[in-house]
């Protein structure tokens, strides 16, 4: 179908809430990860320089928890994969999550703006490569042989998120922007809805979350409840009737 006649694109921002019912903790909910661990100790570049072992052990544990039995995509991930498959226009998932549940559900256009599980980066030569092995201060870079310079390829607080140029291009050409399972507390992701509204005044924006967030009033439409209960029917509705 010629590009000019494709329906407008759909941009979907997801956060930890979409993976909660798959068994992965969120960060800021009651009992969330940042209520258990001080993020300043494990999720900043300073923390890595201050105590590499503590940071690497934290991510070794996180990676193992993602691979525990039963951590599989849920109905919300599957609905978004269906949306990408069945919608004639472009569907892009912009995820803040490092888990790979969107891909495992069948989504193909997934931008991991905070990095992704199973990837490692060398701080000496900047090489990024796939690895499921635990990282230690003795780990050797297979490219430059540096010792103790390997870190998870995850964006820490204070670091620049990944794929921002492509993300803003997607936001500026979308006709529908969904935010699913994110508290809207961390920028630049929390500012995406405003960016869409400024650059695409006709775009429709929807917040789908367990409960209203501080960003609530920036969205045209709101659906609240567990992602597995609100996302599949919403996807079915827009595939059948559109979103207006
Ligand atoms: N269904 C839908 N939403 C849910 C569910 C659920 N079952 N459970 C929780 N939520 C919602 C919560 O109400 C909350 O608004 O998911 C949101 C999770 O918010 P956070 O824990 O702040 O996670 P997130 O928004 O992804 O955090 C953004 O902050 O710590 C950094 O890099 C980390 O990517 C993360 C970023």
Coordinates of N, CA and C and ligand atoms in Angstrom, one line a residue:
X1 N 0.9 -1.2 0.0 CA 0.0 0.0 0.0 C 0.9 1.2 0.0
X2 N 0.6 2.3 -0.8 CA 1.5 3.4 -0.9 C 1.5 4.1 0.4
X3 N 2.7 4.6 0.8 CA 2.9 5.3 2.1 C 1.9 6.3 2.3
X4 N 1.5 7.1 1.3 CA 0.5 8.2 1.5 C -0.8 7.7 2.1
X5 N -1.2 6.5 1.8 CA -2.5 6.1 2.1 C -2.5 5.2 3.4
X6 N -1.3 5.1 4.1 CA -1.3 4.3 5.3 C -2.0 5.1 6.4
X7 N -2.7 4.4 7.3 CA -3.3 5.2 8.4 C -2.2 5.7 9.3
X8 N -2.5 6.7 10.2 CA -1.4 7.3 11.0 C -0.8 6.3 11.9
X9 N 0.4 6.5 12.3 CA 1.2 5.6 13.1 C 0.7 5.6 14.6
X10 N 1.0 4.5 15.3 CA 0.6 4.4 16.7 C 1.9 4.3 17.5
X11 N 2.1 5.1 18.5 CA 3.3 5.1 19.3 C 2.9 4.6 20.7
X12 N 3.5 3.5 21.2 CA 3.1 3.0 22.5 C 4.3 3.0 23.5
X13 N 4.2 3.9 24.5 CA 5.2 3.9 25.6 C 4.8 2.9 26.7
X14 N 5.7 2.0 27.0 CA 5.4 1.1 28.1 C 6.4 1.2 29.2
X15 N 5.9 0.9 30.4 CA 6.7 0.9 31.6 C 6.6 -0.4 32.4
X16 N 7.2 -0.4 33.6 CA 7.2 -1.6 34.4 C 5.8 -2.2 34.7
X17 N 4.8 -1.3 34.7 CA 3.5 -1.8 35.0 C 3.0 -2.9 34.0
X18 N 3.4 -2.8 32.7 CA 2.9 -3.8 31.8 C 3.5 -5.2 32.0
X19 N 4.6 -5.2 32.7 CA 5.3 -6.6 33.0 C 4.9 -7.1 34.4
X20 N 4.2 -6.2 35.2 CA 3.9 -6.6 36.6 C 3.2 -7.9 36.7
X21 N 2.2 -8.1 35.8 CA 1.4 -9.4 35.9 C 2.1 -10.6 35.3
X22 N 3.3 -10.3 34.7 CA 4.2 -11.4 34.3 C 5.1 -11.8 35.4
X23 N 5.1 -11.1 36.5 CA 5.9 -11.4 37.7 C 7.1 -10.6 37.9
X24 N 7.2 -9.5 37.1 CA 8.4 -8.6 37.3 C 8.0 -7.4 38.1
X25 N 8.7 -7.1 39.2 CA 8.4 -5.9 40.0 C 8.4 -4.6 39.3
X26 N 7.6 -3.7 39.7 CA 7.7 -2.3 39.2 C 8.7 -1.6 40.2
X27 N 8.9 -0.3 40.0 CA 9.9 0.4 40.7 C 9.4 1.2 41.9
X28 N 8.2 1.9 41.6 CA 7.8 2.9 42.6 C 6.5 2.5 43.3
X29 N 5.9 1.4 42.9 CA 4.7 0.9 43.6 C 5.1 0.5 45.0
X30 N 4.1 0.2 45.8 CA 4.4 -0.3 47.2 C 5.1 -1.7 47.0
X31 N 6.3 -1.8 47.6 CA 7.1 -3.0 47.5 C 7.9 -3.1 46.2
X32 N 7.8 -2.0 45.4 CA 8.6 -1.9 44.2 C 10.1 -1.9 44.4
X33 N 10.9 -2.1 43.3 CA 12.3 -2.3 43.4 C 13.0 -1.2 44.2
X34 N 12.6 0.1 43.9 CA 13.3 1.2 44.5 C 12.8 1.4 46.0
X35 N 11.9 0.6 46.4 CA 11.5 0.6 47.8 C 12.4 -0.4 48.6
X36 N 13.0 -1.3 47.8 CA 13.8 -2.4 48.4 C 15.3 -2.1 48.3
X37 N 15.7 -1.4 47.2 CA 17.1 -1.1 47.0 C 17.3 0.4 46.7
X38 N 18.3 1.0 47.3 CA 18.6 2.5 47.0 C 19.2 2.6 45.6
X39 N 18.4 3.2 44.7 CA 18.9 3.3 43.3 C 20.2 4.0 43.1
X40 N 20.5 4.9 44.1 CA 21.8 5.6 44.1 C 23.0 4.6 44.3
X41 N 22.6 3.4 44.8 CA 23.7 2.5 45.1 C 23.9 1.5 44.0
X42 N 22.9 1.4 43.1 CA 23.0 0.3 42.0 C 22.7 0.8 40.6
X43 N 22.1 2.0 40.5 CA 21.7 2.4 39.1 C 22.2 3.7 38.7
X44 N 23.4 4.0 39.0 CA 24.1 5.2 38.5 C 25.5 4.9 38.2
X45 N 26.1 5.7 37.3 CA 27.5 5.5 36.9 C 28.4 5.7 38.1
X46 N 28.1 6.6 39.0 CA 28.9 6.8 40.2 C 28.9 5.6 41.0
X47 N 27.7 4.9 41.1 CA 27.7 3.7 42.0 C 28.6 2.6 41.4
X48 N 28.6 2.6 40.0 CA 29.5 1.5 39.4 C 31.0 1.8 39.7
X49 N 31.3 3.1 39.6 CA 32.8 3.4 39.9 C 33.0 3.2 41.4
X50 N 32.0 3.5 42.2 CA 32.2 3.4 43.7 C 32.3 1.9 44.1
X51 N 31.5 1.1 43.6 CA 31.4 -0.3 44.0 C 30.9 -1.2 42.9
X52 N 31.8 -1.6 42.0 CA 31.4 -2.3 40.8 C 30.7 -3.7 41.2
X53 N 31.3 -4.3 42.2 CA 30.7 -5.6 42.6 C 29.3 -5.5 43.0
X54 N 29.0 -4.5 43.8 CA 27.6 -4.3 44.3 C 26.6 -4.1 43.1
X55 N 27.0 -3.3 42.2 CA 26.2 -3.0 41.0 C 26.1 -4.3 40.1
X56 N 27.2 -4.9 39.9 CA 27.1 -6.1 39.0 C 26.3 -7.2 39.6
X57 N 26.4 -7.4 41.0 CA 25.7 -8.5 41.6 C 24.2 -8.1 41.5
X58 N 23.8 -6.8 41.7 CA 22.4 -6.4 41.6 C 21.8 -6.8 40.2
X59 N 22.6 -6.5 39.1 CA 22.1 -6.8 37.8 C 22.2 -8.3 37.5
X60 N 23.1 -9.0 38.1 CA 23.2 -10.5 37.9 C 21.9 -11.1 38.5
X61 N 21.5 -10.6 39.7 CA 20.3 -11.1 40.3 C 19.0 -10.7 39.5
X62 N 19.0 -9.5 39.0 CA 17.9 -9.0 38.2 C 17.7 -9.9 37.0
X63 N 18.9 -10.2 36.3 CA 18.8 -11.0 35.0 C 18.3 -12.4 35.4
X64 N 18.8 -12.9 36.5 CA 18.3 -14.3 36.8 C 16.8 -14.3 37.1
X65 N 16.4 -13.2 37.8 CA 14.9 -13.1 38.1 C 14.1 -13.1 36.9
X66 N 14.6 -12.5 35.8 CA 13.8 -12.4 34.5 C 13.7 -13.8 33.9
X67 N 14.7 -14.7 34.3 CA 14.7 -16.0 33.6 C 14.0 -17.1 34.5
X68 N 13.5 -16.6 35.6 CA 12.8 -17.6 36.5 C 11.6 -18.2 35.8
X69 N 11.3 -19.4 36.2 CA 10.1 -20.0 35.6 C 8.9 -19.1 35.7
X70 N 8.1 -19.1 34.7 CA 6.8 -18.4 34.8 C 6.9 -16.9 34.4
X71 N 8.1 -16.4 34.1 CA 8.2 -15.0 33.7 C 8.0 -15.0 32.1
X72 N 6.7 -14.9 31.7 CA 6.4 -15.0 30.3 C 5.5 -13.8 29.9
X73 N 5.4 -13.5 28.7 CA 4.5 -12.3 28.3 C 3.1 -12.5 28.8
X74 N 2.4 -11.4 29.1 CA 1.0 -11.6 29.5 C 0.1 -11.1 28.4
X75 N -1.2 -11.0 28.7 CA -2.2 -10.7 27.7 C -2.0 -9.3 27.1
X76 N -1.4 -8.4 27.9 CA -1.2 -7.0 27.4 C -0.1 -7.0 26.4
X77 N 1.0 -7.7 26.7 CA 2.1 -7.8 25.7 C 1.6 -8.4 24.4
X78 N 0.8 -9.5 24.6 CA 0.2 -10.2 23.4 C -0.7 -9.3 22.6
X79 N -1.5 -8.5 23.3 CA -2.4 -7.6 22.6 C -1.6 -6.6 21.7
X80 N -0.5 -6.1 22.3 CA 0.3 -5.1 21.5 C 0.9 -5.8 20.3
X81 N 1.3 -7.0 20.4 CA 1.9 -7.7 19.3 C 0.8 -7.9 18.2
X82 N -0.4 -8.2 18.6 CA -1.6 -8.3 17.7 C -1.8 -7.0 17.0
X83 N -1.7 -5.9 17.8 CA -2.0 -4.6 17.2 C -0.9 -4.3 16.1
X84 N 0.3 -4.6 16.4 CA 1.4 -4.4 15.3 C 1.1 -5.3 14.1
X85 N 0.6 -6.5 14.3 CA 0.4 -7.4 13.2 C -0.8 -7.0 12.4
X86 N -1.9 -6.6 13.1 CA -3.2 -6.4 12.4 C -3.4 -5.0 11.9
X87 N -2.8 -4.0 12.5 CA -3.0 -2.6 12.1 C -2.2 -2.3 10.8
X88 N -2.8 -1.6 9.9 CA -2.2 -1.3 8.6 C -1.1 -0.3 8.7
X89 N -1.2 0.6 9.7 CA -0.1 1.6 9.8 C 1.0 1.1 10.7
X90 N 1.9 2.0 11.0 CA 3.1 1.6 11.7 C 2.8 1.6 13.2
X91 N 3.2 0.6 13.9 CA 3.1 0.5 15.4 C 4.5 0.4 16.0
X92 N 4.8 1.3 16.8 CA 6.2 1.3 17.5 C 6.0 1.3 19.0
X93 N 6.7 0.3 19.6 CA 6.7 0.2 21.1 C 8.0 0.9 21.5
X94 N 7.8 1.9 22.4 CA 9.0 2.6 23.0 C 8.9 2.1 24.5
X95 N 9.8 1.2 24.8 CA 9.7 0.7 26.2 C 10.8 1.2 27.1
X96 N 10.4 1.5 28.3 CA 11.4 1.8 29.4 C 11.9 0.5 30.1
X97 N 11.3 -0.6 29.7 CA 11.6 -1.9 30.4 C 12.9 -2.5 29.7
X98 N 13.6 -3.2 30.5 CA 14.8 -3.9 30.0 C 14.4 -5.4 29.7
X99 N 13.2 -5.8 30.2 CA 12.9 -7.2 29.9 C 12.5 -7.3 28.4
X100 N 12.5 -8.6 27.9 CA 12.3 -8.8 26.5 C 10.9 -9.4 26.2
X101 N 9.9 -9.1 27.1 CA 8.6 -9.7 27.0 C 7.8 -9.2 25.8
X102 N 8.1 -8.0 25.3 CA 7.4 -7.5 24.1 C 7.9 -8.4 22.9
X103 N 9.2 -8.6 22.8 CA 9.7 -9.4 21.7 C 9.2 -10.9 21.8
X104 N 9.2 -11.4 23.0 CA 8.7 -12.8 23.2 C 7.2 -12.9 22.9
X105 N 6.5 -11.8 23.0 CA 5.0 -11.9 22.7 C 4.9 -11.7 21.1
X106 N 5.9 -11.3 20.4 CA 5.8 -11.2 19.0 C 6.0 -9.8 18.4
X107 N 6.1 -8.8 19.3 CA 6.3 -7.5 18.8 C 7.7 -7.4 18.1
X108 N 7.8 -6.7 17.0 CA 9.0 -6.6 16.2 C 9.6 -5.2 16.3
X109 N 8.8 -4.1 16.3 CA 9.3 -2.8 16.3 C 9.3 -2.3 17.8
X110 N 10.4 -2.6 18.5 CA 10.5 -2.3 19.9 C 11.8 -1.5 20.2
X111 N 11.7 -0.3 20.7 CA 12.9 0.5 21.1 C 13.0 0.5 22.6
X112 N 14.2 -0.1 23.0 CA 14.4 -0.1 24.4 C 15.2 1.1 24.8
X113 N 14.6 2.1 25.3 CA 15.2 3.4 25.6 C 16.1 3.4 26.8
X114 N 15.9 2.4 27.7 CA 16.8 2.2 28.9 C 17.7 1.0 28.8
X115 N 17.8 0.5 27.5 CA 18.7 -0.7 27.3 C 17.9 -1.9 27.5
X116 N 18.6 -3.1 27.3 CA 17.8 -4.3 27.3 C 18.6 -5.4 28.0
X117 N 17.9 -6.3 28.6 CA 18.4 -7.5 29.3 C 19.2 -8.3 28.3
X118 N 20.3 -8.9 28.8 CA 21.1 -9.9 28.0 C 22.1 -9.2 27.1
X119 N 22.3 -7.8 27.3 CA 23.3 -7.1 26.5 C 24.3 -6.5 27.5
X120 N 25.6 -6.5 27.1 CA 26.7 -6.1 27.9 C 27.5 -5.0 27.2
X121 N 28.0 -4.0 27.9 CA 28.8 -3.0 27.2 C 30.2 -2.9 27.9
X122 N 31.2 -2.7 27.1 CA 32.5 -2.5 27.7 C 32.8 -1.0 27.9
X123 N 33.2 -0.6 29.1 CA 33.4 0.8 29.3 C 34.8 1.2 28.8
X124 N 35.6 0.3 28.3 CA 36.9 0.6 27.8 C 36.8 0.9 26.3
X125 N 36.1 -0.1 25.6 CA 36.1 0.1 24.1 C 34.7 0.3 23.6
X126 N 33.7 0.4 24.5 CA 32.3 0.7 24.1 C 31.6 -0.4 23.3
X127 N 32.2 -1.5 23.2 CA 31.6 -2.6 22.4 C 30.4 -3.1 23.2
X128 N 29.3 -3.3 22.4 CA 28.1 -3.9 23.0 C 27.9 -5.3 22.5
X129 N 27.7 -6.3 23.4 CA 27.5 -7.6 22.8 C 26.5 -8.4 23.7
X130 N 25.9 -9.4 23.1 CA 24.9 -10.2 23.8 C 25.7 -11.1 24.8
X131 N 25.1 -11.2 26.0 CA 25.7 -12.2 27.0 C 24.7 -12.4 28.1
X132 N 24.6 -13.7 28.5 CA 23.7 -14.0 29.6 C 24.5 -14.4 30.8
X133 N 25.9 -14.3 30.7 CA 26.7 -14.7 31.8 C 26.7 -13.6 32.9
X134 N 26.9 -14.1 34.2 CA 27.1 -13.1 35.3 C 28.3 -12.2 35.0
X135 N 28.2 -11.0 35.3 CA 29.4 -10.1 35.2 C 30.1 -9.9 36.5
X136 N 31.4 -10.0 36.5 CA 32.1 -9.8 37.8 C 33.3 -8.8 37.5
X137 N 33.9 -8.4 38.6 CA 35.1 -7.4 38.4 C 36.2 -8.1 37.7
X138 N 36.1 -9.4 37.5 CA 37.2 -10.2 36.8 C 36.8 -10.4 35.3
X139 N 35.6 -10.0 34.9 CA 35.1 -10.3 33.6 C 36.0 -9.6 32.6
X140 N 36.3 -10.3 31.4 CA 37.3 -9.8 30.4 C 36.5 -9.5 29.2
X141 N 36.8 -8.3 28.6 CA 36.1 -7.9 27.4 C 36.6 -8.8 26.2
X142 N 35.7 -9.4 25.5 CA 36.2 -10.3 24.4 C 36.8 -9.5 23.2
X143 N 36.5 -8.2 23.2 CA 37.0 -7.3 22.1 C 38.4 -6.7 22.5
X144 N 38.5 -6.1 23.6 CA 39.7 -5.4 23.9 C 40.5 -6.0 25.1
X145 N 39.9 -7.1 25.7 CA 40.6 -7.8 26.8 C 40.7 -7.0 28.1
X146 N 40.0 -5.8 28.1 CA 40.1 -5.1 29.4 C 39.4 -6.0 30.5
X147 N 39.9 -5.9 31.7 CA 39.4 -6.6 32.8 C 38.6 -5.7 33.7
X148 N 37.4 -6.2 34.1 CA 36.6 -5.4 35.1 C 35.9 -4.2 34.5
X149 N 35.8 -4.1 33.1 CA 35.2 -2.9 32.5 C 33.9 -3.2 31.9
X150 N 33.4 -4.4 32.1 CA 32.1 -4.8 31.5 C 30.9 -4.4 32.4
X151 N 29.9 -3.8 31.9 CA 28.7 -3.4 32.6 C 27.4 -3.8 31.8
X152 N 26.3 -3.9 32.5 CA 25.1 -4.2 31.8 C 24.8 -3.1 30.8
X153 N 24.3 -3.4 29.6 CA 24.0 -2.3 28.6 C 22.7 -1.7 29.0
X154 N 22.6 -1.1 30.2 CA 21.4 -0.5 30.7 C 21.7 0.9 31.0
X155 N 20.7 1.8 30.7 CA 20.9 3.2 30.9 C 20.6 3.6 32.4
X156 N 21.6 4.1 33.0 CA 21.5 4.4 34.5 C 21.0 5.9 34.6
X157 N 20.5 6.2 35.8 CA 20.1 7.6 36.0 C 21.2 8.6 35.7
X158 N 20.8 9.6 35.0 CA 21.8 10.6 34.7 C 22.5 10.3 33.4
X159 N 22.2 9.2 32.8 CA 22.8 8.9 31.4 C 21.7 9.1 30.4
X160 N 22.2 9.3 29.1 CA 21.3 9.6 28.0 C 20.6 8.3 27.6
X161 N 19.2 8.4 27.5 CA 18.5 7.2 27.0 C 18.9 6.9 25.6
X162 N 18.6 5.7 25.1 CA 19.0 5.2 23.8 C 17.9 5.5 22.8
X163 N 18.3 5.6 21.5 CA 17.3 5.7 20.4 C 16.4 7.0 20.4
X164 N 16.9 8.0 21.1 CA 16.0 9.2 21.2 C 15.7 9.9 19.9
X165 N 16.6 9.9 19.0 CA 16.3 10.6 17.7 C 15.2 9.8 17.0
X166 N 15.3 8.5 16.9 CA 14.2 7.7 16.3 C 12.9 7.8 17.1
X167 N 13.0 7.9 18.4 CA 11.8 8.0 19.2 C 11.1 9.3 18.9
X168 N 11.8 10.4 18.8 CA 11.1 11.6 18.6 C 10.5 11.7 17.2
X169 N 11.2 11.0 16.2 CA 10.6 10.9 14.8 C 9.3 10.2 14.9
X170 N 9.2 9.1 15.7 CA 8.0 8.3 15.8 C 6.9 9.1 16.4
X171 N 7.3 9.8 17.5 CA 6.3 10.6 18.2 C 5.7 11.7 17.3
X172 N 6.6 12.3 16.5 CA 6.1 13.4 15.7 C 5.3 13.0 14.4
X173 N 5.2 11.7 14.2 CA 4.4 11.3 13.0 C 3.2 10.4 13.5
X174 N 3.0 10.3 14.8 CA 2.0 9.3 15.2 C 0.6 10.0 15.3
X175 N -0.4 9.2 15.1 CA -1.8 9.8 15.2 C -2.4 9.4 16.6
X176 N -1.8 8.3 17.2 CA -2.3 7.8 18.5 C -1.0 7.6 19.4
X177 N -1.1 8.1 20.6 CA 0.0 7.8 21.6 C -0.6 7.2 22.8
X178 N -0.1 6.0 23.1 CA -0.6 5.3 24.3 C 0.6 5.2 25.3
X179 N 0.3 5.5 26.6 CA 1.2 5.2 27.7 C 0.6 4.1 28.6
X180 N 1.4 3.0 28.7 CA 0.8 1.9 29.4 C 1.8 1.5 30.5
X181 N 1.3 1.4 31.8 CA 2.0 0.9 32.9 C 3.2 1.7 33.3
X182 N 3.2 3.1 33.2 CA 4.3 3.9 33.6 C 3.8 5.0 34.4
X183 N 4.6 5.3 35.5 CA 4.2 6.3 36.5 C 4.3 7.8 36.0
X184 N 5.1 7.9 34.8 CA 5.3 9.3 34.3 C 6.1 10.1 35.3
X185 N 7.1 9.4 35.9 CA 7.9 10.1 36.9 C 9.3 10.4 36.4
X186 N 9.7 9.7 35.3 CA 11.1 9.8 34.8 C 11.1 10.4 33.4
X187 N 11.9 11.4 33.2 CA 12.1 12.1 31.9 C 13.3 11.4 31.2
X188 N 13.3 11.5 29.9 CA 12.4 12.2 29.0 C 11.1 11.5 28.7
X189 N 10.9 10.2 29.1 CA 9.7 9.4 28.7 C 8.4 10.1 29.2
X190 N 8.5 10.7 30.4 CA 7.3 11.4 31.0 C 6.9 12.6 30.2
X191 N 7.8 13.1 29.4 CA 7.5 14.3 28.6 C 7.0 13.9 27.2
X192 N 7.0 12.6 26.8 CA 6.6 12.3 25.4 C 5.2 12.7 25.1
X193 N 4.2 12.6 26.0 CA 2.8 12.9 25.7 C 2.7 14.4 25.4
X194 N 3.4 15.2 26.1 CA 3.4 16.7 25.8 C 4.0 16.9 24.4
X195 N 5.1 16.2 24.1 CA 5.8 16.4 22.8 C 4.8 16.0 21.7
X196 N 4.1 15.0 21.9 CA 3.1 14.6 20.8 C 2.1 15.6 20.7
X197 N 1.5 16.1 21.8 CA 0.4 17.1 21.7 C 0.9 18.4 21.1
X198 N 2.2 18.7 21.3 CA 2.6 20.0 20.7 C 2.9 19.9 19.2
X199 N 3.5 18.7 18.9 CA 3.9 18.5 17.5 C 2.8 17.9 16.6
X200 N 1.8 17.2 17.3 CA 0.7 16.6 16.5 C -0.6 16.9 17.2
X201 N -1.0 18.2 17.1 CA -2.2 18.6 17.9 C -3.5 17.7 17.6
X202 N -3.5 17.1 16.5 CA -4.7 16.2 16.2 C -4.5 14.8 16.7
X203 N -3.3 14.5 17.2 CA -3.1 13.1 17.7 C -4.0 12.9 19.0
X204 N -4.4 11.7 19.2 CA -5.2 11.3 20.3 C -4.2 10.6 21.3
X205 N -4.3 10.9 22.6 CA -3.4 10.4 23.6 C -4.2 9.7 24.7
X206 N -3.7 8.5 25.1 CA -4.5 7.7 26.1 C -3.5 7.2 27.2
X207 N -3.9 7.3 28.4 CA -3.2 6.7 29.6 C -3.9 5.5 30.0
X208 N -3.1 4.3 29.9 CA -3.7 3.0 30.4 C -2.8 2.6 31.5
X209 N -3.3 2.6 32.7 CA -2.5 2.3 33.9 C -3.4 1.7 35.0
X210 N -2.7 1.2 36.0 CA -3.5 0.6 37.1 C -4.3 1.7 37.8
X211 N -3.6 2.9 37.9 CA -4.3 4.0 38.6 C -3.8 5.3 37.9
X212 N -4.6 6.4 38.1 CA -4.2 7.7 37.6 C -2.8 8.1 38.0
X213 N -2.0 8.7 37.1 CA -0.6 9.1 37.4 C -0.6 10.7 37.5
X214 N 0.5 11.2 37.9 CA 0.6 12.7 37.9 C 0.5 13.3 36.5
X215 N 0.7 12.5 35.5 CA 0.6 13.0 34.1 C -0.9 13.0 33.6
X216 N -1.8 12.5 34.4 CA -3.1 12.2 33.9 C -3.7 13.3 33.1
X217 N -3.6 14.5 33.5 CA -4.4 15.6 32.8 C -3.7 15.9 31.4
X218 N -2.6 15.3 31.1 CA -2.0 15.6 29.8 C -2.6 14.7 28.7
X219 N -3.4 13.7 29.1 CA -4.0 12.7 28.2 C -5.4 13.1 27.9
X220 N -5.9 12.7 26.6 CA -7.3 13.0 26.3 C -8.2 11.9 26.9
X221 N -7.7 10.7 26.9 CA -8.5 9.5 27.4 C -7.8 8.7 28.4
X222 N -8.5 8.1 29.3 CA -7.9 7.4 30.5 C -8.6 6.0 30.7
X223 N -7.8 5.0 30.8 CA -8.3 3.7 31.1 C -7.5 3.1 32.3
X224 N -8.2 2.8 33.4 CA -7.5 2.3 34.6 C -7.9 0.9 35.0
X225 N -6.9 0.2 35.4 CA -7.1 -1.2 35.8 C -5.8 -2.0 35.4
X226 N -5.8 -3.3 35.8 CA -4.6 -4.1 35.4 C -4.4 -4.2 33.9
X227 N -3.2 -4.1 33.4 CA -2.9 -4.1 32.0 C -3.6 -5.2 31.2
X228 N -3.6 -6.4 31.9 CA -4.1 -7.6 31.2 C -5.6 -7.5 31.0
X229 N -6.2 -6.6 31.8 CA -7.7 -6.4 31.7 C -8.1 -5.3 30.8
X230 N -7.2 -4.2 30.7 CA -7.7 -3.0 30.0 C -7.0 -3.0 28.6
X231 N -5.9 -3.5 28.4 CA -5.2 -3.4 27.1 C -5.8 -4.3 26.0
X232 N -6.1 -5.6 26.2 CA -6.7 -6.4 25.1 C -8.0 -5.8 24.6
X233 N -8.9 -5.4 25.4 CA -10.2 -4.9 24.9 C -10.0 -3.5 24.2
X234 N -9.0 -2.7 24.7 CA -8.8 -1.5 24.0 C -8.2 -1.7 22.6
X235 N -7.2 -2.6 22.5 CA -6.6 -2.9 21.2 C -7.7 -3.5 20.3
X236 N -8.6 -4.3 20.8 CA -9.6 -4.9 19.9 C -10.5 -3.8 19.4
X237 N -10.8 -2.8 20.3 CA -11.7 -1.7 19.9 C -11.1 -0.8 18.8
X238 N -9.8 -0.5 19.0 CA -9.3 0.4 18.0 C -9.0 -0.3 16.7
X239 N -8.8 -1.6 16.7 CA -8.6 -2.3 15.5 C -9.9 -2.4 14.7
X240 N -11.0 -2.4 15.5 CA -12.3 -2.5 14.8 C -12.9 -1.2 14.5
X241 N -12.8 -0.2 15.4 CA -13.5 1.1 15.2 C -12.6 2.3 15.1
X242 N -11.2 2.1 15.2 CA -10.4 3.3 15.3 C -10.4 3.9 16.7
X243 N -9.8 5.0 16.9 CA -9.7 5.6 18.2 C -10.4 6.9 18.4
X244 N -11.1 7.4 17.4 CA -11.8 8.7 17.6 C -13.2 8.4 18.3
Ligands
LIG1 N1 -1.2 -2.9 35.1 C1 -1.0 -1.6 34.7 N2 -0.3 -0.7 35.4 C2 0.3 -1.1 36.5 C3 0.2 -2.5 37.0 C4 -0.6 -3.3 36.3 N3 -0.8 -4.6 36.7 N4 0.9 -2.5 38.2 C5 1.5 -1.3 38.4 N5 1.1 -0.5 37.4 C6 1.5 0.9 37.2 C7 1.7 1.7 38.5 O1 0.5 2.3 38.9 C8 2.7 2.7 38.1 O2 2.1 3.9 37.6 O3 2.8 0.9 36.6 C9 3.5 2.1 36.9 C10 4.9 1.7 37.3 O4 5.6 2.9 37.6 P1 7.2 2.7 37.9 O5 7.4 1.7 39.0 O6 7.6 4.1 38.2 O7 7.8 2.2 36.6 P2 8.2 3.0 35.3 O8 7.2 4.1 35.0 O9 8.4 2.0 34.2 O10 9.6 3.7 35.7 C11 10.3 4.4 34.7 O11 12.2 4.6 36.0 O12 13.5 3.5 37.6 C12 13.5 3.9 36.3 O13 14.6 3.0 34.5 C13 13.6 2.7 35.4 O14 12.4 2.3 33.3 C14 12.2 2.7 34.7 C15 11.8 4.2 34.8

